[in-house]
mmCIF file of C-alpha atoms in Angstrom:
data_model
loop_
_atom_site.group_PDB
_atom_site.id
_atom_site.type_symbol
_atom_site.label_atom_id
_atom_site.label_comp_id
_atom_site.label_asym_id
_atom_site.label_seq_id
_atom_site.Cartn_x
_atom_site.Cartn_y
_atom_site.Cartn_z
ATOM 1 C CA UNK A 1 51.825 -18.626 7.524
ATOM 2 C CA UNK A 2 54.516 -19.204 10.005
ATOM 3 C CA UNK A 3 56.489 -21.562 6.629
ATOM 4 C CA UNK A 4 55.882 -18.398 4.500
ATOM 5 C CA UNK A 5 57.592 -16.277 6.621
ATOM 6 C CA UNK A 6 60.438 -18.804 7.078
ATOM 7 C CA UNK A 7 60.880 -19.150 3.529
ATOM 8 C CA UNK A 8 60.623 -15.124 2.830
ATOM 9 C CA UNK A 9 63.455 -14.660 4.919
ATOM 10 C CA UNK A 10 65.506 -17.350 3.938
ATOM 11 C CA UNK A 11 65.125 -16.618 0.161
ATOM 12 C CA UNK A 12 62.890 -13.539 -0.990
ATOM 13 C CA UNK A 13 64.760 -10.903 1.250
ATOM 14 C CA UNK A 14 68.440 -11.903 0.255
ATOM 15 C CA UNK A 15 67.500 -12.622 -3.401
ATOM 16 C CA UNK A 16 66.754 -8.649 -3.674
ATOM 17 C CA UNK A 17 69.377 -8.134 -1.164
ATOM 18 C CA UNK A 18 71.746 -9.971 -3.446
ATOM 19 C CA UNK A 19 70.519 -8.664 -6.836
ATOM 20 C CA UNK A 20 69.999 -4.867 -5.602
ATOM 21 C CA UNK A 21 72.219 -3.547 -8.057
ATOM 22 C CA UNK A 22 70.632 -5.048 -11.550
ATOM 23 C CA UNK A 23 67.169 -3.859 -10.014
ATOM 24 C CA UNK A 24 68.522 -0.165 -9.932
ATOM 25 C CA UNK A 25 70.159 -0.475 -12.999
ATOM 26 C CA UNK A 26 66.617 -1.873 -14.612
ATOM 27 C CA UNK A 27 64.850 1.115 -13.097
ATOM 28 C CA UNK A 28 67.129 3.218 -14.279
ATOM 29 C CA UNK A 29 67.245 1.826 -17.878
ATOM 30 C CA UNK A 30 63.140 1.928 -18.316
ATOM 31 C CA UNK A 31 62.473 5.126 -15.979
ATOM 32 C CA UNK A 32 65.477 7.052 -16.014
ATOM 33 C CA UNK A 33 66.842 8.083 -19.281
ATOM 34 C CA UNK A 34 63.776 9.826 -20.690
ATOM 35 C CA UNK A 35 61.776 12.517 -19.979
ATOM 36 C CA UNK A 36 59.347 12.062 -17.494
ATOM 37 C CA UNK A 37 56.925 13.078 -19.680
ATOM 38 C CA UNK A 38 57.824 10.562 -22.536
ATOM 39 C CA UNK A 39 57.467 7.757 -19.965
ATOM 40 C CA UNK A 40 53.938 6.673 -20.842
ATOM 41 C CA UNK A 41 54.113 7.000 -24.658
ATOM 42 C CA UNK A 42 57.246 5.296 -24.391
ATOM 43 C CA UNK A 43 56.334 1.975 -22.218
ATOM 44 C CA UNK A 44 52.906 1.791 -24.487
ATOM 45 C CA UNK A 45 55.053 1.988 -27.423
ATOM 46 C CA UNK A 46 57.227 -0.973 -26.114
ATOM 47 C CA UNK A 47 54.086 -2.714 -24.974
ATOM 48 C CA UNK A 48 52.630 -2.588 -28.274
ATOM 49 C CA UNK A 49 55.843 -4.009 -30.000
ATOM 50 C CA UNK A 50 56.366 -6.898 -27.868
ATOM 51 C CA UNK A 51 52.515 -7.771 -29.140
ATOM 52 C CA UNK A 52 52.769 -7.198 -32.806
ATOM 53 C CA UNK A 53 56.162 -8.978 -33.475
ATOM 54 C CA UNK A 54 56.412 -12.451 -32.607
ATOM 55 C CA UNK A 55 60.307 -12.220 -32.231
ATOM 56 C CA UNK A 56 60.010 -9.481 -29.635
ATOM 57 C CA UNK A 57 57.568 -12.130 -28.017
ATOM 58 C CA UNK A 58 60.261 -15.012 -28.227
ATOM 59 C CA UNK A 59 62.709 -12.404 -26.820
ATOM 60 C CA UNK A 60 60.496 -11.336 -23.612
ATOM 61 C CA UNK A 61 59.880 -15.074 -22.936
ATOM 62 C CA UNK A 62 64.014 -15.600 -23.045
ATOM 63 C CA UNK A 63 64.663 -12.905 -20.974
ATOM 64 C CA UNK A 64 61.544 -14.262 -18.702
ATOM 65 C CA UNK A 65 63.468 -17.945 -18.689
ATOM 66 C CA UNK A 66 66.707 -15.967 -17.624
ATOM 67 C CA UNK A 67 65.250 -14.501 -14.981
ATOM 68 C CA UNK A 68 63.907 -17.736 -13.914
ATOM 69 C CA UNK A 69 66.976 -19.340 -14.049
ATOM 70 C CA UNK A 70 69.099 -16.777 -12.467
ATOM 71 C CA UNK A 71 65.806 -16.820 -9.158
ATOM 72 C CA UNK A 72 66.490 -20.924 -9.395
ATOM 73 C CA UNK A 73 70.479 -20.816 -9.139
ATOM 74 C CA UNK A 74 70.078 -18.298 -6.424
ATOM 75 C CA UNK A 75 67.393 -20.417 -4.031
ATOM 76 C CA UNK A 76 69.865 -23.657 -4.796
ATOM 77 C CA UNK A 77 72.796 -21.822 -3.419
ATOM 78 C CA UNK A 78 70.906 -20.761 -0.476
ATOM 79 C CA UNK A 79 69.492 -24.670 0.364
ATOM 80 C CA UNK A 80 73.623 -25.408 0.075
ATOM 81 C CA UNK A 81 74.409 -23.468 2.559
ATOM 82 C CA UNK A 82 75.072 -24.744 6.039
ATOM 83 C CA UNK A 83 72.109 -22.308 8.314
ATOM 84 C CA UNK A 84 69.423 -23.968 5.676
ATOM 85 C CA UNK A 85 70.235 -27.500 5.997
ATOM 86 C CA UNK A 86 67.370 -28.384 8.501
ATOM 87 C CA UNK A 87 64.671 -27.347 5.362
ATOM 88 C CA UNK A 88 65.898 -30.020 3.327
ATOM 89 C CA UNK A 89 64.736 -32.498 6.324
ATOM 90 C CA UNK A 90 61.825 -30.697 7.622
ATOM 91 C CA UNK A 91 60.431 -30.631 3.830
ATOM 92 C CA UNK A 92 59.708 -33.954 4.050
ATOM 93 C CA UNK A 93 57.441 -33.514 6.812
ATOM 94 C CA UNK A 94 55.338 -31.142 4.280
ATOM 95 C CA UNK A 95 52.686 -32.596 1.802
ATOM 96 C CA UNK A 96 53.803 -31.724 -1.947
ATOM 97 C CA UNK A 97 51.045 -29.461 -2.254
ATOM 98 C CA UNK A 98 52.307 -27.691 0.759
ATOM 99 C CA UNK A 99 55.693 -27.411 -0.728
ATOM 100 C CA UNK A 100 54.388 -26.514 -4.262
ATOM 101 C CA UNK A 101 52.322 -23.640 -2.495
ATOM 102 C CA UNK A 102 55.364 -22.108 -0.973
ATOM 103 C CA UNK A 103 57.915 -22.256 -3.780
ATOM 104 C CA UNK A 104 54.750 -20.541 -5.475
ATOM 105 C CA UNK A 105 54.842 -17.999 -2.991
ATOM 106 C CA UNK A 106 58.624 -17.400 -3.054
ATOM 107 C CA UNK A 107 59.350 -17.936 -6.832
ATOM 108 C CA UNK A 108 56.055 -14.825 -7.192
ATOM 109 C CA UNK A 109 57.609 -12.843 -4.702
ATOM 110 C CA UNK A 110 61.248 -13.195 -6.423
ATOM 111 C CA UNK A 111 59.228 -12.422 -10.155
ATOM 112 C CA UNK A 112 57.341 -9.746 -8.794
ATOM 113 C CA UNK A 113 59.188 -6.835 -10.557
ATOM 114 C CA UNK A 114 59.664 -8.543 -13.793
ATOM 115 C CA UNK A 115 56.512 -10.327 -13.966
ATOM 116 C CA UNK A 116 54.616 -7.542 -12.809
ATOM 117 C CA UNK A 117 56.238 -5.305 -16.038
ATOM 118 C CA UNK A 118 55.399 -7.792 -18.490
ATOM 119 C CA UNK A 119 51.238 -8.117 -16.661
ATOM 120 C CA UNK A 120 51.160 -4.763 -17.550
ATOM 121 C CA UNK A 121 52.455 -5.286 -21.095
ATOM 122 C CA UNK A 122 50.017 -7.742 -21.901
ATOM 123 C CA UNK A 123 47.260 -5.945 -20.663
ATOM 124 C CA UNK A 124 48.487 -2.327 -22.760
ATOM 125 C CA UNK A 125 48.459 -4.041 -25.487
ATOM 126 C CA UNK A 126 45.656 -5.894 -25.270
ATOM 127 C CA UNK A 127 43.287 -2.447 -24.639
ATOM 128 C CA UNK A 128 45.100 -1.718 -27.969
ATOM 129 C CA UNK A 129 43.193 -4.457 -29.559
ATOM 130 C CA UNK A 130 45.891 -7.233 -29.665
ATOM 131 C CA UNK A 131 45.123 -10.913 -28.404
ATOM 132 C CA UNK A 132 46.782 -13.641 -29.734
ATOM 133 C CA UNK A 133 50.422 -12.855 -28.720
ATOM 134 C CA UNK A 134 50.203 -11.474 -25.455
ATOM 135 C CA UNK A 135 47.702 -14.493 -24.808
ATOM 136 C CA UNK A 136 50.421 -16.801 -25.992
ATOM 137 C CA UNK A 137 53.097 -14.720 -23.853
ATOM 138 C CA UNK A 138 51.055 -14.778 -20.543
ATOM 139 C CA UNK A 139 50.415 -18.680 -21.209
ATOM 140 C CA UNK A 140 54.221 -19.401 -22.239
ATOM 141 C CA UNK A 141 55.400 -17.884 -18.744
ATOM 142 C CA UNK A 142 52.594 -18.954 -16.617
ATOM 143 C CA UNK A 143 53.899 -22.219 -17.888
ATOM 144 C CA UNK A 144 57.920 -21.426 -17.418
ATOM 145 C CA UNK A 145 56.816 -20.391 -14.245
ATOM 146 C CA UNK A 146 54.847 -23.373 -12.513
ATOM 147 C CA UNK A 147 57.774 -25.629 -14.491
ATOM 148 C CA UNK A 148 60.278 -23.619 -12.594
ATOM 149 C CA UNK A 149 58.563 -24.468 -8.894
ATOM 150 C CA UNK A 150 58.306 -28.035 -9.742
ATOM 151 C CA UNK A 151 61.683 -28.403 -10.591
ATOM 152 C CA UNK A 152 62.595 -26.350 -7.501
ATOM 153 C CA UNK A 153 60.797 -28.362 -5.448
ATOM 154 C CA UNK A 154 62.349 -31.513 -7.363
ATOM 155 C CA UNK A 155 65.858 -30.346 -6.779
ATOM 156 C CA UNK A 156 64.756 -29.464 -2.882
ATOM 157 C CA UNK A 157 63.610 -32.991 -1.980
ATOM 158 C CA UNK A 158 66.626 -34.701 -3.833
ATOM 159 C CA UNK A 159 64.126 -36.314 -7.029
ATOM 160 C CA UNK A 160 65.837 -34.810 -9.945
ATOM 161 C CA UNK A 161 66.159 -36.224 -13.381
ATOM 162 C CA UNK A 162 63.282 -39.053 -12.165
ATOM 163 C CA UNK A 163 64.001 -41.278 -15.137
ATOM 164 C CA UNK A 164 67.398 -42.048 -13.881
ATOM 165 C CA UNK A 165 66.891 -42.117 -9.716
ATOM 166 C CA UNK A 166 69.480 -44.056 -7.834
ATOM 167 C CA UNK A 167 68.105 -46.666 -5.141
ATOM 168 C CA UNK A 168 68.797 -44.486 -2.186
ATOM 169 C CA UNK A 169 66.528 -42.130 -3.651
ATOM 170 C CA UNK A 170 63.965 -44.412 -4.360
ATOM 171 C CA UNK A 171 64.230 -45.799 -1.000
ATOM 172 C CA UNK A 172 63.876 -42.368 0.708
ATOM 173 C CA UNK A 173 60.060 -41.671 -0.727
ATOM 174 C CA UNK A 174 59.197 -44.636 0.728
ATOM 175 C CA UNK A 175 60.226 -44.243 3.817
ATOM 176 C CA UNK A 176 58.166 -42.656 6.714
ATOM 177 C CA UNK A 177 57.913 -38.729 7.272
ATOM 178 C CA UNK A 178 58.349 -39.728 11.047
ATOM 179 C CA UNK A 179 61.002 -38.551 13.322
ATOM 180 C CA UNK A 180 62.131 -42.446 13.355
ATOM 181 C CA UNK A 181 62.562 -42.213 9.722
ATOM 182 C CA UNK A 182 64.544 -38.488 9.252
ATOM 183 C CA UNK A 183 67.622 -40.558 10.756
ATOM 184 C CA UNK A 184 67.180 -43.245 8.441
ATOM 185 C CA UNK A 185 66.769 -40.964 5.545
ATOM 186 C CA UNK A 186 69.986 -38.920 6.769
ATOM 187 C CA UNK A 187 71.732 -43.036 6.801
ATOM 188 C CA UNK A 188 70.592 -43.733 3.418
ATOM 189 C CA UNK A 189 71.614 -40.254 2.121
ATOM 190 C CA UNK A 190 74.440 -38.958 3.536
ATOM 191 C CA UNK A 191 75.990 -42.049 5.523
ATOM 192 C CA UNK A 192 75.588 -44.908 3.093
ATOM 193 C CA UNK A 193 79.039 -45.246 2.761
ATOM 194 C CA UNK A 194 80.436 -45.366 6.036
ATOM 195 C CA UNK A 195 77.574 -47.933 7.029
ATOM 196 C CA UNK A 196 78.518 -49.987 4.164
ATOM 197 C CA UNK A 197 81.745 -50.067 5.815
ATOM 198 C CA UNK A 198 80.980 -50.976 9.078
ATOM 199 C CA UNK A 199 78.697 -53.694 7.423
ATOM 200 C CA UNK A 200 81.807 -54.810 6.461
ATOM 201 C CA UNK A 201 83.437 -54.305 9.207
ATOM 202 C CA UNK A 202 81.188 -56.246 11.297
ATOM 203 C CA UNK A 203 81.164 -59.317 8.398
ATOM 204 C CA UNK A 204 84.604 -59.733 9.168
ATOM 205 C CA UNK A 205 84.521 -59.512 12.827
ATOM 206 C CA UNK A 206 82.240 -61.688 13.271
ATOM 207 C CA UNK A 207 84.014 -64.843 10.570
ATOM 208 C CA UNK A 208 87.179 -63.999 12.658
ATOM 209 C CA UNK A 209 86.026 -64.447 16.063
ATOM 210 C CA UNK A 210 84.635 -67.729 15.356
ATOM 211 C CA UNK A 211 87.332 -69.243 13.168
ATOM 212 C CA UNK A 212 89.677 -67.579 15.908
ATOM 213 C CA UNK A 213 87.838 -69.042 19.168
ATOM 214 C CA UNK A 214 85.949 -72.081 18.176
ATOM 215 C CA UNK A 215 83.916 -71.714 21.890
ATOM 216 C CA UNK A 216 82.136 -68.248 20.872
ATOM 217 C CA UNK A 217 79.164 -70.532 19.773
ATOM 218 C CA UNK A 218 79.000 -71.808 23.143
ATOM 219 C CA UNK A 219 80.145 -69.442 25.150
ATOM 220 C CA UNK A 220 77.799 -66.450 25.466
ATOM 221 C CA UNK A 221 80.396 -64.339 27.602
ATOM 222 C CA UNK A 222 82.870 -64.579 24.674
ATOM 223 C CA UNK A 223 80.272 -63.577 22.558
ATOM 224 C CA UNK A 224 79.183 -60.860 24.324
ATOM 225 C CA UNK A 225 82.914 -59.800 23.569
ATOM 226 C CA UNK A 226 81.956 -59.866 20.292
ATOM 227 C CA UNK A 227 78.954 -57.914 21.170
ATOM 228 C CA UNK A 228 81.216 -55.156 22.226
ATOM 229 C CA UNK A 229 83.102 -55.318 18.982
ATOM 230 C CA UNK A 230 80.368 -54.902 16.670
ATOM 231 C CA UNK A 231 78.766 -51.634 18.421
ATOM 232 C CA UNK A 232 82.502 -50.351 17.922
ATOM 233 C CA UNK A 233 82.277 -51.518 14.133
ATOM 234 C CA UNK A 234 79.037 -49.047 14.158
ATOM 235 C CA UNK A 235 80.720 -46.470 16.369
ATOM 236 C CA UNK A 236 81.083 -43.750 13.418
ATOM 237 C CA UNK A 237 77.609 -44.260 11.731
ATOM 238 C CA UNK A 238 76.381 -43.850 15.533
ATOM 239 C CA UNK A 239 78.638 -40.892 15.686
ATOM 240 C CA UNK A 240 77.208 -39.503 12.459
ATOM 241 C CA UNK A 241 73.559 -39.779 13.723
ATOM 242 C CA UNK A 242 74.069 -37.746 16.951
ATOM 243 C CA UNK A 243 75.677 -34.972 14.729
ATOM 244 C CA UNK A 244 72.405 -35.053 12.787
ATOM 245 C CA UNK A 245 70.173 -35.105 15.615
ATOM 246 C CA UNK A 246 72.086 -31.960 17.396
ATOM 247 C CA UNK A 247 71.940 -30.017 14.276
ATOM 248 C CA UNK A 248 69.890 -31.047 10.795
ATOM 249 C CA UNK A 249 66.615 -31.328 12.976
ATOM 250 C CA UNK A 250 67.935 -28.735 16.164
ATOM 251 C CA UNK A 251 64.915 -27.513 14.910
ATOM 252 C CA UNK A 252 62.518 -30.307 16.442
ATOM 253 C CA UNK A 253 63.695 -28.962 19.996
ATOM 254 C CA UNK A 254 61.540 -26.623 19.939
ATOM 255 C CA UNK A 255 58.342 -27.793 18.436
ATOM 256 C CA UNK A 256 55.929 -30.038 20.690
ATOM 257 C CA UNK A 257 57.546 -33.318 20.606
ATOM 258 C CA UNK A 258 58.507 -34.470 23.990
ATOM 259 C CA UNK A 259 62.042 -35.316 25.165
ATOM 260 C CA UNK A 260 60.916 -38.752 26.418
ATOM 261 C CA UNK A 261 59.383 -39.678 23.135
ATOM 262 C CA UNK A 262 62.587 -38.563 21.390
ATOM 263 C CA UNK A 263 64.760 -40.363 23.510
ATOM 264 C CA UNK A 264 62.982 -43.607 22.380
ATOM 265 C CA UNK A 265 63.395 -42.640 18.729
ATOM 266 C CA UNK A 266 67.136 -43.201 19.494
ATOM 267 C CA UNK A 267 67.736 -47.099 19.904
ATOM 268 C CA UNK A 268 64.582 -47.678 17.465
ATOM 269 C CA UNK A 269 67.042 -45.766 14.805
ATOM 270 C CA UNK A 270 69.906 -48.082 16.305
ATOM 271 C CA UNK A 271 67.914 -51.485 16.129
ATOM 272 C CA UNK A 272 67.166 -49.953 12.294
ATOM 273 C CA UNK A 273 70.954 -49.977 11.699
ATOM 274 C CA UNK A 274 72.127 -53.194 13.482
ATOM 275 C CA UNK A 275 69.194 -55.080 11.816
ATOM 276 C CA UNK A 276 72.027 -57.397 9.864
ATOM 277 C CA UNK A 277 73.453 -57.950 13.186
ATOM 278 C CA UNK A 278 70.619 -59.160 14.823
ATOM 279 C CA UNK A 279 69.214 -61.115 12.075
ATOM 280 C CA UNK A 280 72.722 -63.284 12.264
ATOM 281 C CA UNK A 281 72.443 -63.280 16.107
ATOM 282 C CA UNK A 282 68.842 -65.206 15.543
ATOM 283 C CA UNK A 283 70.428 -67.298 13.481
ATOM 284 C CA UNK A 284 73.009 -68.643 14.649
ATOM 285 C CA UNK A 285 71.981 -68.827 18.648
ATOM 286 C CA UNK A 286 68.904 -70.033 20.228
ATOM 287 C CA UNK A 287 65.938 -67.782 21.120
ATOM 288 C CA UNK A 288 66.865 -66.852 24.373
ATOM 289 C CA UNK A 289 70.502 -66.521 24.147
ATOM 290 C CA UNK A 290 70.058 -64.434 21.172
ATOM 291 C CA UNK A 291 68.110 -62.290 22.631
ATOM 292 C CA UNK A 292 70.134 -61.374 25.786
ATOM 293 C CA UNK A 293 73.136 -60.756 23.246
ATOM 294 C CA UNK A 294 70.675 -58.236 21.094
ATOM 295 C CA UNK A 295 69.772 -56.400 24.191
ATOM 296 C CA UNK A 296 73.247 -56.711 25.248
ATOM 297 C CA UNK A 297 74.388 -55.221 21.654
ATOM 298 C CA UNK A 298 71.780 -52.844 21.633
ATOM 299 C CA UNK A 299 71.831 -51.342 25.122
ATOM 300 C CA UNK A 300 76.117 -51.227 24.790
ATOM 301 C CA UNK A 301 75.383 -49.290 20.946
ATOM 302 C CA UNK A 302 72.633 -47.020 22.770
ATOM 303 C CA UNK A 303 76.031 -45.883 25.158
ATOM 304 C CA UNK A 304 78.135 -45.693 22.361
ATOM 305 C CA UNK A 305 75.958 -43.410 20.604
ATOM 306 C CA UNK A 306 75.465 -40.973 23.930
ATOM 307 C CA UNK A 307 79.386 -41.119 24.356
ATOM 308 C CA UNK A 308 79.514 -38.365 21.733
ATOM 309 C CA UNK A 309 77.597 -35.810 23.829
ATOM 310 C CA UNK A 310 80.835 -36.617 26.456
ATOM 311 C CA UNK A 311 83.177 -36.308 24.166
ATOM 312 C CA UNK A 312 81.311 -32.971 23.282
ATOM 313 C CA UNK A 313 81.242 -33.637 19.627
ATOM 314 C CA UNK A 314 84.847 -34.088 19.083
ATOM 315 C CA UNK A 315 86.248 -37.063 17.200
ATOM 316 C CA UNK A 316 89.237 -37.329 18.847
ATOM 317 C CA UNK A 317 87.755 -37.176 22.094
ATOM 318 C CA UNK A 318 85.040 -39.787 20.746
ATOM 319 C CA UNK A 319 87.584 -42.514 19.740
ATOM 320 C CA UNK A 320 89.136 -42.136 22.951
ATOM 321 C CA UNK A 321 85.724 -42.924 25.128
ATOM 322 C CA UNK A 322 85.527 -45.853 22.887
ATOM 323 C CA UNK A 323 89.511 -47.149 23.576
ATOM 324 C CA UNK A 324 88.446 -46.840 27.112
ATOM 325 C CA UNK A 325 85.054 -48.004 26.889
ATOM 326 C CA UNK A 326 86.605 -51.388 24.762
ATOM 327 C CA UNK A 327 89.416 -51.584 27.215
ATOM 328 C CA UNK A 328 87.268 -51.654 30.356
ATOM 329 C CA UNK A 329 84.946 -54.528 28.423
ATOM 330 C CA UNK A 330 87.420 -56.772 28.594
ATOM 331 C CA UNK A 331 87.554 -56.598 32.272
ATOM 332 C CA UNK A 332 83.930 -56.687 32.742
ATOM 333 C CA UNK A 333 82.500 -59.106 30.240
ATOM 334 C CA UNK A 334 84.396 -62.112 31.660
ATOM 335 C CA UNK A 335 82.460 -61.909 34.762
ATOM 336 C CA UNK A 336 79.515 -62.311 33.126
ATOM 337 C CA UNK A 337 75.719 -60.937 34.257
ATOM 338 C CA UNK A 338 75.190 -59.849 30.807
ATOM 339 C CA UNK A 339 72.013 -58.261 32.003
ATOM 340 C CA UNK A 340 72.714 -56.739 34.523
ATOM 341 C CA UNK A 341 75.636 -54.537 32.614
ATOM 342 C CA UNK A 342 73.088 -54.152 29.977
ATOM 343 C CA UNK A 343 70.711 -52.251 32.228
ATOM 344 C CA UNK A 344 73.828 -50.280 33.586
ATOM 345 C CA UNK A 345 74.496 -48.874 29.676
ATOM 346 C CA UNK A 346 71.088 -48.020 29.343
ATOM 347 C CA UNK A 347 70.553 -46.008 32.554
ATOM 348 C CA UNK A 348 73.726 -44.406 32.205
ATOM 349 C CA UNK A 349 72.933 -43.323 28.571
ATOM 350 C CA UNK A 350 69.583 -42.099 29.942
ATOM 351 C CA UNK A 351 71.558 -40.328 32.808
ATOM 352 C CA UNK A 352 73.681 -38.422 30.232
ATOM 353 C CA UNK A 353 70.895 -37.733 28.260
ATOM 354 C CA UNK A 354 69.005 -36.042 30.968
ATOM 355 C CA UNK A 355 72.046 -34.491 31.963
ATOM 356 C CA UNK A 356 72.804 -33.328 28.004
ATOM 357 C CA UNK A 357 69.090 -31.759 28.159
ATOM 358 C CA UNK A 358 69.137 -29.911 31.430
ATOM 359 C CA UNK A 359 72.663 -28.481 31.168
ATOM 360 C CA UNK A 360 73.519 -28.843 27.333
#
């Protein structure tokens, strides 16, 4: 009840809203420019030739698809639009049938006047003893209709033309409906390119440090330098999944899903995107010293990603954390105690984070 209601007001209210004017004019065009009297005889009249003339029929079902068409262009431009963005995430957390029910629901709210008109039609001329048309009629737009919702729905959870789907897409359905996942479906859709590049980015980072400074291999504090370098490679991509997190699903805030738990979605979402990292980390150190660098490289990303809640947002004020952030790195890292500044980035992301949920 409570998505019916969401989706009413989002695109039943301001489809009439929008479309006031050709509703009037309609009215006015059947009801208006005859004698009140003639109404009746008149709209049997029509009912009865849209039933005995099967190019009348093909008309009615034309102007039906129009209609259609003109409901479907109007619910796309309202999904484009910044205030509706969190639906396109949240609909993944509905079943199909869920989704099917509600563009149902909206698409026969938005039809209602037209629809209703031509239910009436049908069932005129049908007392008047005709059956096969408006039987063909009220099956040729039942069918338009329930065609139209699934390629709303289609075009709603980013599967159209599904003959020709690009990977990303693909990957996307088979991804999770969890909150873990929405990030990762944000990364894959909307960030793919700027975490290509800091795949790159990283690539060459790391084949420069170690044809630059052959003891990075043995030397864990150097490579903890590195560390630092490659959670700056995946600053913006970081950056990018805070802004979705404050706003695409600002939504979540308020349903029952504790702050704690959502905290801990973060760095699972970070180890998600420095996967390549860690998988060369493995690689090329032993077990332990590999992992004190991953929990170095993920604890030092986990404060890189909270930095944007100090810089409030603002990219400019974002790069600068990180100048100082880099800056003060290479003062700290050659004194070693990697684990010991680890646990400092993660307590003092959790310290902004409370501090972000309390006061933000």
């Amino acid at each position: 009840m409570c998505s019916k209601t969401v989706f009413k007001k989002i695109f039943v209210l301001p489809f009439y809203q929008a479309h006031v004017g050709m509703f009037l004019f309609a009215a006015l065009l059947l009801f208006g420019l005859v004698d009140p009297s003639q109404l009746l005889p008149l709209h049997i009249s029509l009912s009865v030739m849209l039933c005995s003339n099967w190019w009348a029929a093909i008309g009615l079902l034309v102007f039906w698809g129009l209609y259609l068409l003109k409901a479907v262009t109007f619910i796309k431009k309202k999904m484009r639009e910044k205030n509706s963005a969190f639906l396109y995430y949240s609909a993944y957390c509905l079943s199909s049938r869920t989704r099917i029910a509600l563009w149902s629901y909206v698409l026969l709210y938005i039809s209602l006047p037209l629809g209703g008109y031509i239910l009436l039609c049908m069932i005129t001329a049908v007392a008047y003893g005709y059956i096969a048309q408006p039987l063909c009629i009220v099956f040729a737009s039942t069918l338009a209709f329930f065609s139209t919702v699934k390629y709303v729905d289609r075009s709603f959870t980013n599967q159209r033309n599904s003959g020709n789907r690009h990977f990303e897409i693909i990957l996307l359905q088979k991804m999770d409906n969890s909150h873990l996942f929405l990030g990762i479906r944000h990364l894959v859709d909307q960030q793919k390119i700027a975490f290509l590049t800091s795949k790159v980015l990283s690539y060459f980072l790391v084949v420069g440090m170690f044809h630059a400074f052959s003891d990075v291999q043995d030397n864990i504090r150097m490579a903890t330098l590195v560390m630092v370098l490659l959670a700056l490679a995946n600053s913006m991509v970081l950056f990018g999944q805070y802004r979705f997190e404050q706003y695409e699903l600002a939504f979540m805030r308020n349903l029952p899903f504790g702050s704690v738990k959502r905290w801990l979605l973060i760095p699972g979402r970070i180890t998600i995107i420095l996967l390549p990292e860690i998988t060369w980390l493995y690689i090329r150190y032993d077990v332990v010293q590999a992992s004190l660098l991953v929990i170095f490289l993920l604890c030092a990303s986990l404060l890189v990603y909270h930095f944007a809640i100090l810089s409030d947002n603002e990219t400019d004020a974002y790069i600068k954390l990180l100048a100082y952030f880099f800056l003060s790195m290479i003062f700290v890292v050659p004194f070693g105690y990697i684990t010991v500044v680890s646990l400092i980035f993660l307590v003092t992301s959790l310290v902004i984070y409370s501090f972000k949920r309390r006061f933000g």
